[in-house]
Amino acid sequence: MNNNGNIVGQRLEVCLKSILGTQYNQDGLYGIISAIALGATKLHYKIRFSALEDTLGATGGINLHGEQVQKLDVEGTNIFLDVLQNSGYVSVVGCEELENLKVVGSGSNRSYTVLMDPIDGSSNIDVAVSIGSIFGIWFTDNNSQGTDNSILTPGNQQVAAVYTIYGSSTVLVFAISGRVVGFTLDPTDNTFRLTHPEILIPDKCKYYSTNEGNFPRLDPPMQRAIIDLRNNYSLRYVGSLVADFHRNLISGGIFVYPTDPEYPTGKLRLMYEANPLSFIACNAGGDSSSGEMSILDIKPKSLHQRTPLIIGNKDIVARTVEIMTS
Ligand code: AHM
Ligand code: MG
């Protein structure tokens, strides 16, 4: 048992309210996180059966980022749009796969906006490597609901963030201010059970995660920062941000996806990848940066904007930023 009375193995729905406390609109967050857990359970089975049900591979369509749409991208988007709408607490959803914000309902209970990447690590879908889903949860700005302006506030305004991983086990991690908690799916009764009552990034950094294949085209200061990481830590790189982030959060590490000539403003998306994971990292004692500023302080310009991302152990993020900017 931990100091909040939550017992390892307890069902998510049972311990969620005591974890959330009264500091937020408790019912709304409870409803949204439960809805994400339901969606993640559905997606867990879609992924497990994807090779058998012929839902691997591409649809033939190209998304707004110019990338091939995978069949599971479509499944994931539809599953989470559905559960978030049915939660009764979400008014607006922004999604990697949808060009514009989608208004999913109105009314006084629907006071939240969710920005999501329903399948992170799409290139790993067909090869049975860990993939995940990422969610940032915000209060809806009722004055500009559903317009781009309604979401163009820095990530430090997020109320909560969640990610899930479909890997050797299926895990759901969520953060509210000052608390990061992890659950693992129990497939015997399809419930998420408390397995990580209090996640804090370890003091010691063990790993660095970056696409080493991009090294030759990085700027010299960025190359120096990567060489410093090489000289001090072991390399681990899955190629699914959420899986690389989770390992580094639990075991200690840093993830770096800088700018390069192919991605002059970075590859990863600010609003539904960098912001939610930065919220989680910062509440677990870690940190994140774009190299120029804290990710959570960036004033966004659009739903789909990209950012360089350096995220993980606080002091190693600071050292990497110092080297890459000197
Ligand atoms: P996705 O959201 O379309 O899957 O793309 C983002 C992914 C991240 O999960 C991962 O960190 C990165 O792209 C990997 O990029 P690369 O293959 O260039 O190393
Ligand atoms: Mg992604």
Short mmCIF file of N, CA and C and ligand atoms in Angstrom, two decimals, residues 67 96 117 119-122 211 237 239-241 255 257 267-268 273, ligand 1:
data_model
loop_
_atom_site.label_atom_id
_atom_site.label_comp_id
_atom_site.label_asym_id
_atom_site.label_seq_id
_atom_site.Cartn_x
_atom_site.Cartn_y
_atom_site.Cartn_z
N GLU A 67 2.26 11.21 -44.90
CA GLU A 67 2.70 9.86 -44.55
C GLU A 67 1.61 8.85 -44.91
N GLU A 96 -3.61 13.49 -34.44
CA GLU A 96 -2.57 13.47 -35.47
C GLU A 96 -3.15 13.16 -36.85
N ASP A 117 -2.36 11.42 -30.09
CA ASP A 117 -1.73 10.62 -31.14
C ASP A 117 -2.20 9.19 -30.89
N ILE A 119 -2.01 6.29 -32.49
CA ILE A 119 -1.01 5.23 -32.65
C ILE A 119 0.34 5.91 -32.85
N ASP A 120 1.14 5.88 -31.82
CA ASP A 120 2.49 6.43 -31.93
C ASP A 120 3.45 5.29 -32.26
N GLY A 121 4.32 5.53 -33.25
CA GLY A 121 5.27 4.49 -33.66
C GLY A 121 4.70 3.66 -34.80
N SER A 122 3.98 4.33 -35.71
CA SER A 122 3.28 3.61 -36.79
C SER A 122 4.20 2.70 -37.60
N ASN A 211 18.00 8.65 -32.96
CA ASN A 211 18.22 7.96 -34.24
C ASN A 211 19.66 8.23 -34.69
N TYR A 237 17.09 2.43 -28.67
CA TYR A 237 16.19 3.19 -29.54
C TYR A 237 15.20 2.25 -30.18
N GLY A 239 12.26 3.52 -31.69
CA GLY A 239 11.65 4.19 -32.84
C GLY A 239 10.16 4.42 -32.64
N SER A 240 9.64 4.09 -31.44
CA SER A 240 8.32 4.54 -31.01
C SER A 240 8.59 5.47 -29.83
N LEU A 241 8.29 6.74 -30.00
CA LEU A 241 8.59 7.72 -28.94
C LEU A 241 8.09 7.25 -27.59
N PHE A 255 15.83 11.07 -24.19
CA PHE A 255 15.43 10.89 -25.60
C PHE A 255 15.72 12.20 -26.32
N TYR A 257 15.34 14.02 -30.19
CA TYR A 257 15.05 14.09 -31.62
C TYR A 257 15.23 15.55 -32.03
N LYS A 267 10.94 16.58 -35.86
CA LYS A 267 9.98 15.63 -36.44
C LYS A 267 8.71 15.51 -35.59
N LEU A 268 8.87 15.57 -34.29
CA LEU A 268 7.75 15.21 -33.40
C LEU A 268 6.79 16.38 -33.24
N GLU A 273 2.33 15.01 -28.90
CA GLU A 273 3.43 14.10 -28.57
C GLU A 273 4.31 14.76 -27.49
P1 AHM B 1 4.28 8.55 -35.75
O1 AHM B 1 3.51 9.31 -34.72
O2 AHM B 1 3.74 8.74 -37.13
O3 AHM B 1 4.49 7.13 -35.42
O4 AHM B 1 5.79 9.23 -35.87
C1 AHM B 1 6.51 9.57 -34.75
C2 AHM B 1 7.60 8.55 -34.49
C3 AHM B 1 7.98 8.51 -33.03
O5 AHM B 1 7.19 7.58 -32.35
C4 AHM B 1 9.41 8.12 -33.05
O6 AHM B 1 10.12 8.59 -31.95
C5 AHM B 1 9.90 8.74 -34.32
O7 AHM B 1 8.77 8.93 -35.16
C6 AHM B 1 10.91 7.88 -35.00
O8 AHM B 1 11.41 8.55 -36.10
P2 AHM B 1 12.64 7.96 -36.95
O9 AHM B 1 12.14 6.73 -37.63
O10 AHM B 1 12.98 9.08 -37.88
O11 AHM B 1 13.75 7.65 -35.98
#
